[in-house]
Tab-separated table of C-alpha atoms in Angstrom:
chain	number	residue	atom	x	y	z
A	11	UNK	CA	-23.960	10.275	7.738
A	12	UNK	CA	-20.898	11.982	6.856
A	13	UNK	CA	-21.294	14.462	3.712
A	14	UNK	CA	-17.930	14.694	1.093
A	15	UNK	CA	-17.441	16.086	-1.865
A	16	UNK	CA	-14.764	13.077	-3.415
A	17	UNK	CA	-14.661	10.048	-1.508
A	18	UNK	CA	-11.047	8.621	-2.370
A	19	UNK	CA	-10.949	4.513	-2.206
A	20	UNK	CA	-7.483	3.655	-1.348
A	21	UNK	CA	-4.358	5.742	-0.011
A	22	UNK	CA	-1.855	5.030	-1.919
A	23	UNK	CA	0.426	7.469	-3.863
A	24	UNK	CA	-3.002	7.864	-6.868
A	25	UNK	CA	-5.307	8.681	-3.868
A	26	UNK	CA	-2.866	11.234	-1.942
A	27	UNK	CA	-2.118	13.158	-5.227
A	28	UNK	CA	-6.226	13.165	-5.681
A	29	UNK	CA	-6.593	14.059	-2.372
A	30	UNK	CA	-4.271	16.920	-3.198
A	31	UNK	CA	-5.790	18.099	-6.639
A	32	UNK	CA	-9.405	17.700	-5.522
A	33	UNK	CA	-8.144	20.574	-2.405
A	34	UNK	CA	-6.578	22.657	-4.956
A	35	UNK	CA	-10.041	22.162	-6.825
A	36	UNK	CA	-11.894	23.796	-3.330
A	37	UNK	CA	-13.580	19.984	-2.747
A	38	UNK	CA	-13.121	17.997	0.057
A	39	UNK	CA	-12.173	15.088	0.432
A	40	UNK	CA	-12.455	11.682	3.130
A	41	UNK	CA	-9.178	9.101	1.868
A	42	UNK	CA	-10.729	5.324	2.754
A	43	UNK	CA	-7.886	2.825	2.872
A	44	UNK	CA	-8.182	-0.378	4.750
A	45	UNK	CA	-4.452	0.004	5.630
A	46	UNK	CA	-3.930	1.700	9.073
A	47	UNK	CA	-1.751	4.490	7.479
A	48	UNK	CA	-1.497	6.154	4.089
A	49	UNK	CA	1.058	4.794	1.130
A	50	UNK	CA	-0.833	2.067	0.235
A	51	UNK	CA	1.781	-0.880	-1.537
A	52	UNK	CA	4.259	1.537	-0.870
A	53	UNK	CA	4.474	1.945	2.550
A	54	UNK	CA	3.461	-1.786	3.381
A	55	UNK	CA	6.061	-3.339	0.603
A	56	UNK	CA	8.930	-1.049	-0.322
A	57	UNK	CA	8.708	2.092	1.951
A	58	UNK	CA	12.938	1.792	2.062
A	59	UNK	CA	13.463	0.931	-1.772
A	60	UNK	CA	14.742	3.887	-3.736
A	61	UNK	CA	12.105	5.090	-6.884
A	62	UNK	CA	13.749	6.294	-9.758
A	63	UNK	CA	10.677	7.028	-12.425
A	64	UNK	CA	9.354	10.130	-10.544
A	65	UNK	CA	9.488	13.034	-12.350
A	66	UNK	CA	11.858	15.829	-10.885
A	67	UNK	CA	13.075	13.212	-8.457
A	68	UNK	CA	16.437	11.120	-9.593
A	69	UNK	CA	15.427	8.940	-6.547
A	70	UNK	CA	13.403	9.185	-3.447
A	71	UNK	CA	12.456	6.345	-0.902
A	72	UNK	CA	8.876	5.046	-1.017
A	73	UNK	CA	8.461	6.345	2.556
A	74	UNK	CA	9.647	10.168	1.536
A	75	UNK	CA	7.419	10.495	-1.515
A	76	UNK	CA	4.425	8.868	0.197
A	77	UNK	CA	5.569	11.900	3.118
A	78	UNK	CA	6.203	14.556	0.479
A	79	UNK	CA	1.944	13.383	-0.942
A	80	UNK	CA	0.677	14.036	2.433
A	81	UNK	CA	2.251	17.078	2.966
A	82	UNK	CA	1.146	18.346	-0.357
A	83	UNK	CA	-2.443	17.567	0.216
A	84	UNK	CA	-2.203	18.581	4.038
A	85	UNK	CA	-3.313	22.250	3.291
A	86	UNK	CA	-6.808	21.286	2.273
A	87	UNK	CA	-7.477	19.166	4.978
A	88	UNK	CA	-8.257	15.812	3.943
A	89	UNK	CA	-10.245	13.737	6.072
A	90	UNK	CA	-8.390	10.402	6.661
A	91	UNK	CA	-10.664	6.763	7.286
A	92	UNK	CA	-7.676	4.770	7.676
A	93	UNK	CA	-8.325	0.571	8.874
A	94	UNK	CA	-11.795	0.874	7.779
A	95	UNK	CA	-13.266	-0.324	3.829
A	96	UNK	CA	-15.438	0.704	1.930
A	97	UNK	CA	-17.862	-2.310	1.715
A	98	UNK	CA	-21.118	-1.171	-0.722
A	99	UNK	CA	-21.962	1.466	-2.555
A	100	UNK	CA	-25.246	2.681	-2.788
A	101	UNK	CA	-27.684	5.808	-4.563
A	102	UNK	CA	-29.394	8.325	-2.906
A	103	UNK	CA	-30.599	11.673	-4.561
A	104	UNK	CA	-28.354	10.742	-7.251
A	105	UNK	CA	-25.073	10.455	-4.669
A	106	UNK	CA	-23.007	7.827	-4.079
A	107	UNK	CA	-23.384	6.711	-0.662
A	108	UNK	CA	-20.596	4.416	0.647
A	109	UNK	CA	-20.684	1.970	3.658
A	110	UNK	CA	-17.611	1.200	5.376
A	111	UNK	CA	-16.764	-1.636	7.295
A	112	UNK	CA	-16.934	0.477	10.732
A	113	UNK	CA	-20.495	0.729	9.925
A	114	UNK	CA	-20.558	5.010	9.089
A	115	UNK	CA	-21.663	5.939	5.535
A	116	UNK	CA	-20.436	8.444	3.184
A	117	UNK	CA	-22.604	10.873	1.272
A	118	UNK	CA	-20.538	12.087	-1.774
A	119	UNK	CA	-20.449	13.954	-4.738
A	120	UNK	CA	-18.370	11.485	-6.678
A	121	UNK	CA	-15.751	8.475	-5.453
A	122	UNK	CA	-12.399	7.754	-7.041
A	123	UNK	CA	-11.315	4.552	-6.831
A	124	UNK	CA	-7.448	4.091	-6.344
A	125	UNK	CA	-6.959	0.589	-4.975
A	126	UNK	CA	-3.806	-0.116	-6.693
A	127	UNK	CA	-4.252	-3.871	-6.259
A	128	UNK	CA	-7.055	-3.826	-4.556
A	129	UNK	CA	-7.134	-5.020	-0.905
A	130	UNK	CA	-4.466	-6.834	-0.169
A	131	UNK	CA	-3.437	-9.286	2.831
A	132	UNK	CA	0.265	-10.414	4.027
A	133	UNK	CA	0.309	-14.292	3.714
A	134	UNK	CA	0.208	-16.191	6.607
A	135	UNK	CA	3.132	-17.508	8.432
A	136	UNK	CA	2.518	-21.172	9.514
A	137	UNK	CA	4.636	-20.771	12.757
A	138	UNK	CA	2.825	-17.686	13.869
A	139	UNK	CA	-1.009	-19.373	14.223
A	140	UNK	CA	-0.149	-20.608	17.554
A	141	UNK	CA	1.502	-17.778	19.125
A	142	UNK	CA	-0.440	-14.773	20.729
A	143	UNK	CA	1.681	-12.011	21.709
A	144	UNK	CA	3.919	-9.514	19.806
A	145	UNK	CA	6.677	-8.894	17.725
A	146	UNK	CA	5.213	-10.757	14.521
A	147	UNK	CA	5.246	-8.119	11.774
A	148	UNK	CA	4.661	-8.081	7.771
A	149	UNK	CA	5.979	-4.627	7.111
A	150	UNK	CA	8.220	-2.022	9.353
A	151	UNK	CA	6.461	1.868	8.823
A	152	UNK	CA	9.108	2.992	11.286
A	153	UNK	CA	12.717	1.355	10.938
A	154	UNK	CA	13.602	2.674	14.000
A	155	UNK	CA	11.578	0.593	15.609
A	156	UNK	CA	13.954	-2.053	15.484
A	157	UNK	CA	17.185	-0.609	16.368
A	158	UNK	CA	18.944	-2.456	18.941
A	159	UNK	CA	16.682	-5.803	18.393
A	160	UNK	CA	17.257	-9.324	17.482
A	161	UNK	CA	15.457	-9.299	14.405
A	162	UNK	CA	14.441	-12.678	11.995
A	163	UNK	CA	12.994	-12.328	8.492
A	164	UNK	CA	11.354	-14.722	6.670
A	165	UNK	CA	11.047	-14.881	3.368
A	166	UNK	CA	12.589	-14.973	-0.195
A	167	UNK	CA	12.035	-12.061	-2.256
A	168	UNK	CA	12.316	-8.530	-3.109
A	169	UNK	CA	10.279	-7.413	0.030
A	170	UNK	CA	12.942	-9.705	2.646
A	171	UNK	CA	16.107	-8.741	1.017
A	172	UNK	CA	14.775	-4.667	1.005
A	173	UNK	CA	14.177	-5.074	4.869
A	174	UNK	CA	17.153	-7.184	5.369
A	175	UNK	CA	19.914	-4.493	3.562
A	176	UNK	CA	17.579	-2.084	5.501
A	177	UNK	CA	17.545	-3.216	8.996
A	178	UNK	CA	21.532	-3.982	8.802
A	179	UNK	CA	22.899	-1.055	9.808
A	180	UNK	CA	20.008	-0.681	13.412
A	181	UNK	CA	19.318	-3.881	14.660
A	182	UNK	CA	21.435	-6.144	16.905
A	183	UNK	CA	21.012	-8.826	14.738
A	184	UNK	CA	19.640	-9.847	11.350
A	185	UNK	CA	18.536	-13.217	10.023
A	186	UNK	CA	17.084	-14.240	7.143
A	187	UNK	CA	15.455	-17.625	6.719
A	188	UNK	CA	14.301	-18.914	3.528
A	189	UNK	CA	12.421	-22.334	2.856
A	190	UNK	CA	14.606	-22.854	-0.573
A	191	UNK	CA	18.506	-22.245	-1.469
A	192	UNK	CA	16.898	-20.248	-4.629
A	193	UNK	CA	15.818	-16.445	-3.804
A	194	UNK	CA	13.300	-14.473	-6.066
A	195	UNK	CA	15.043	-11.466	-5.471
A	196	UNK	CA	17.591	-9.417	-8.117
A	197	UNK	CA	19.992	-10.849	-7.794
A	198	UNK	CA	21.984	-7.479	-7.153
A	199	UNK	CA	19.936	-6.791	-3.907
A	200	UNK	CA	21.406	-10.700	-3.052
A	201	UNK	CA	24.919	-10.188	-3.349
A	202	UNK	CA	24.614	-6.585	-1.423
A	203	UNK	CA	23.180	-8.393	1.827
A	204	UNK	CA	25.435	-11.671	1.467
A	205	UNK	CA	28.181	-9.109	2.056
A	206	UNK	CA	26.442	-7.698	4.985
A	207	UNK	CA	26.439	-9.337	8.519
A	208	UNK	CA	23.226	-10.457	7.727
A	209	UNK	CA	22.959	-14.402	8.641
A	210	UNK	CA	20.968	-15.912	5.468
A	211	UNK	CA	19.635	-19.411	6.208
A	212	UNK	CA	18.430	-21.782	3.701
A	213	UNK	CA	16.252	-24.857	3.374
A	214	UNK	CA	14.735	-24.199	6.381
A	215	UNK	CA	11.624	-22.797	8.020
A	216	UNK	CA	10.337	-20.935	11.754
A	217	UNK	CA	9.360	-24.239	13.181
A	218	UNK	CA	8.163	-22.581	16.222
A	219	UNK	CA	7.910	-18.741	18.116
A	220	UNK	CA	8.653	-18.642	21.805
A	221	UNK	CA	7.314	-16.194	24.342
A	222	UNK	CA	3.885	-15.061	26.235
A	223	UNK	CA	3.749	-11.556	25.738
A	224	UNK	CA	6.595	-10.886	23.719
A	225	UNK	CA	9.105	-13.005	21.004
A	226	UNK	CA	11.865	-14.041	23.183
A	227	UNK	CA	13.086	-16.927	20.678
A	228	UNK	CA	12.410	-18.856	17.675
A	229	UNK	CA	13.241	-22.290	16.552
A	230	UNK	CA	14.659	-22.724	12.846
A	231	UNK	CA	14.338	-25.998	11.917
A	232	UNK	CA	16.873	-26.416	9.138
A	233	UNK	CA	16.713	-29.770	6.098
A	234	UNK	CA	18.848	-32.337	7.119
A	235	UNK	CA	19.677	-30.469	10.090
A	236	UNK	CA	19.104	-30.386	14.271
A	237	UNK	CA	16.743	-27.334	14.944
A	238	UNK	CA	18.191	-24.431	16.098
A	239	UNK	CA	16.916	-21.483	18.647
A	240	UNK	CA	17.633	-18.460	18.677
A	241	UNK	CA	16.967	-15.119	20.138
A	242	UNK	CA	14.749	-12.786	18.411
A	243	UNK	CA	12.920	-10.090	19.595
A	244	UNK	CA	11.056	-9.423	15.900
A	245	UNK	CA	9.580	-11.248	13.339
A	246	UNK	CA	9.309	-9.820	9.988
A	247	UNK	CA	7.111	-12.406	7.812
A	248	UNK	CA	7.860	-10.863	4.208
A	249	UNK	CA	6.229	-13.746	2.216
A	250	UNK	CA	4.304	-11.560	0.159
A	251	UNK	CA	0.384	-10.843	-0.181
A	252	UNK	CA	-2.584	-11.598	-1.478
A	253	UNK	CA	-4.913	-9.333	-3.631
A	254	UNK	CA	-8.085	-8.835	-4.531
A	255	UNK	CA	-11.113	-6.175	-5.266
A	256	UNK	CA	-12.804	-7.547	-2.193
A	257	UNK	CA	-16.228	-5.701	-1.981
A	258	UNK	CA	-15.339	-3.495	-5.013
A	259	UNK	CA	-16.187	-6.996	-7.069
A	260	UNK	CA	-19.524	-6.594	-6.084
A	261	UNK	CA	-20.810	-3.166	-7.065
A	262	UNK	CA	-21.450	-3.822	-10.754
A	263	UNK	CA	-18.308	-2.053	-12.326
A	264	UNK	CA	-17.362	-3.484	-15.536
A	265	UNK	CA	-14.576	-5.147	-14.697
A	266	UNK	CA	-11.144	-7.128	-16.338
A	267	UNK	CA	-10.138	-9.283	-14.369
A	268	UNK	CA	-9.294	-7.492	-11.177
A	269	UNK	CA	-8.937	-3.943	-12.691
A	270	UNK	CA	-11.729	-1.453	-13.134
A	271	UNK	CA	-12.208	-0.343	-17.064
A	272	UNK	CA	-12.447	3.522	-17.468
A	273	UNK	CA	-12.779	5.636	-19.895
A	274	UNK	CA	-10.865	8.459	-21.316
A	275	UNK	CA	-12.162	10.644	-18.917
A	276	UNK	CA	-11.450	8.104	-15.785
A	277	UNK	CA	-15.216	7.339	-15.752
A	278	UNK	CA	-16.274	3.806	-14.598
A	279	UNK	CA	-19.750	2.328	-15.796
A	280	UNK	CA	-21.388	3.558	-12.758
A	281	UNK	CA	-22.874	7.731	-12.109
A	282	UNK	CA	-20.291	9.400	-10.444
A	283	UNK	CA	-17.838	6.968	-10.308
A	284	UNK	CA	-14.134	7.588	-11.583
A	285	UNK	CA	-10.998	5.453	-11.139
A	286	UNK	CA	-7.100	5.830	-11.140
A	287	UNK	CA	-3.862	4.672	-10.988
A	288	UNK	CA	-2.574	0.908	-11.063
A	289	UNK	CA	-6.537	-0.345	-10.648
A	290	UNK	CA	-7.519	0.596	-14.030
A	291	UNK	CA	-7.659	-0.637	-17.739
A	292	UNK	CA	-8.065	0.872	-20.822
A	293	UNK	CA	-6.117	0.546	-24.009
A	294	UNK	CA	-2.586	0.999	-23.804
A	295	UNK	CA	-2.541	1.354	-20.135
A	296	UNK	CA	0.709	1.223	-18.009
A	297	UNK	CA	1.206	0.929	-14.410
A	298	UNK	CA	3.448	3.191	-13.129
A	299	UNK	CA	3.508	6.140	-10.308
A	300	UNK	CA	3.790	8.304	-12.810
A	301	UNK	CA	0.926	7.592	-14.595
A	302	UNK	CA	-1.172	7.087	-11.886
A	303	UNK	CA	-0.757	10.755	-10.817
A	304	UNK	CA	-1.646	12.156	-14.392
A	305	UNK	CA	-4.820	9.723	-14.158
A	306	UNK	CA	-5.577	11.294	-10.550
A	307	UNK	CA	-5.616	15.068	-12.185
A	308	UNK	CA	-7.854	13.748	-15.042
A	309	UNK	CA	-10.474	12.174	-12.250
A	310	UNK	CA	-10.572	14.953	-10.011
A	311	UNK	CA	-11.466	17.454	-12.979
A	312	UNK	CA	-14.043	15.192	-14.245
A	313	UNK	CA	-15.811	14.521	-10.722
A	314	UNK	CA	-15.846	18.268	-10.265
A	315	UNK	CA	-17.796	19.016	-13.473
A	316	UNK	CA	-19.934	15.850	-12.758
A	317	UNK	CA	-20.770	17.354	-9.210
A	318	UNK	CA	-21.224	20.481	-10.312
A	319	UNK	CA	-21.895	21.036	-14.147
A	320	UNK	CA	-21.338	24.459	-14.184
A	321	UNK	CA	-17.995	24.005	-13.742
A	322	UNK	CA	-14.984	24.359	-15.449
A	323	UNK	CA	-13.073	20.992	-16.771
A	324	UNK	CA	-9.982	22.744	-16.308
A	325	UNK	CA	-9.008	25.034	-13.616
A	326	UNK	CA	-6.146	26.327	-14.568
A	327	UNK	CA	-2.446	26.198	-13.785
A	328	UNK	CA	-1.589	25.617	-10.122
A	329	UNK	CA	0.905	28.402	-10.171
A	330	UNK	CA	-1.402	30.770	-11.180
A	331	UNK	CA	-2.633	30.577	-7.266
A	332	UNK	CA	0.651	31.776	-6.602
């Protein structure tokens, strides 16, 4: 059984700064996300989309500050359980003791919960069921990746437009194929990639994916229309995802809905158990970054007293450690 001081539930931008201010705190720290890399939402949905409501940043990328959280926690070591979840949560001696889905438990002094969402799951793309080999993809960590490649997005929102004005300027191609002639997008981010060489079909869906081991084609099979193949090399299904508080639901927190009431102090209705970020409710809550970080801070201090009660709530300023 692995011992922890603060077992952090999800790795998103809440959990990283955590991660970070539970270090400074002289705790450590395992980060359990179910994701197989840290960033949470914002490395799986917008890790290319420019944030503006950080504070001493007039804009960063989702995939620098998500970078710039790692870093920041790196000098404490965190322990990272990345693909795995943290199924049930059990007592012993007082402890929380987690079990994750890879079957290891987790002794701890306290958990935070920072599930944004909660777990969350791309949606499905029809076409893709029958097809076995690679090159399907719901989210790009590494644009790069892609550079040189015939690549086909699918989808109509925020999420296919961001990759699409993204992937412009690297791959060989871009298309984007969308089921209706209406996009959920702004409107804004529309107009940009219309004026792009970005091919933007309409009415139309991935009627089938060609290849063994690899993509080598796809057929679009347009309303009204003959189907068409083409080449691609990449599937990017950006048709959004699914959430929910998966084994979280089960634990006995008092829940609304699917976030996780706290209260002033980030304390759940269970020992030892604190939340933060865009999981949790409480009077006059709103769901920003931002807030999630001050939330984080308020967590961390409160575990620490509630593993050990002799000390302080508030350690002082970080540049006192100067």
């Amino acid at each position: 059984m692995r011992e922890i001081d603060v077992a952090i539930i999800g790795a998103g931008p809440s959990g990283l700064f955590a991660a970070y201010y539970a270090g400074f705190r002289g705790l450590s720290v395992a980060l359990i996300d179910n994701l197989p890399e840290p960033g949470g939402q914002v490395t799986a949905m917008y890790p290319e989309k420019q944030i503006y409501d950080i504070g001493g940043f007039p804009s960063i990328k989702g995939r620098e500050l998500v970078a710039n959280l790692v870093e920041q926690a790196a000098p404490f070591h965190p322990s990272y359980l990345l693909g795995t979840r943290a199924d049930a949560l059990t007592y012993a001696d007082d402890h929380p003791v987690l079990t994750l889905s890879s079957g290891e438990q987790v002794r701890c002094g306290a958990v935070i919960i920072t599930g944004g969402m909660g777990s969350f799951k791309p949606r499905p793309l029809p076409a893709a069921e029958a097809f076995t080999g690679t090159g399907i993809v719901f989210f790009v960590p590494h644009l790069a990746d892609l550079a040189g490649r015939d690549v086909l997005i699918v989808g109509g929102g925020d999420s296919a437009f961001d990759w699409a004005l993204a992937l412009e300027p690297l791959a060989k191609s871009v298309t984007l194929v969308h089921r209706r002639d209406r996009f959920r997008a702004h409107a804004a981010t529309v107009a940009r990639v219309q004026d792009l060489s970005v091919r933007i079909v309409v009415n139309a869906e991935i009627a089938k994916i060609h290849g063994e081991e690899a993509i080598t084609h796809a057929d679009i099979a347009v309303k009204g229309a003959e189907t068409e193949t083409i080449p691609v090399d990449t599937v990017v299904a950006a048709l959004g995802f699914t959430a929910d508080l998966g084994p979280l639901a089960e634990w006995g927190l008092d829940l609304d809905k699917r976030h996780v009431k706290v209260d002033s102090t980030m304390a759940t209705n269970l020992p030892r158990v604190f939340a933060a970020g865009d999981i949790t409710e409480y009077p006059g809550k709103v769901r920003l970054i931002a807030t999630g970080f001050g939330e984080a801070a308020t967590a961390v201090n409160n575990a620490a007293v509630a593993i050990d009660p002799d000390a302080h709530l508030f350690p002082g300023h970080s540049s006192d450690n100067g």
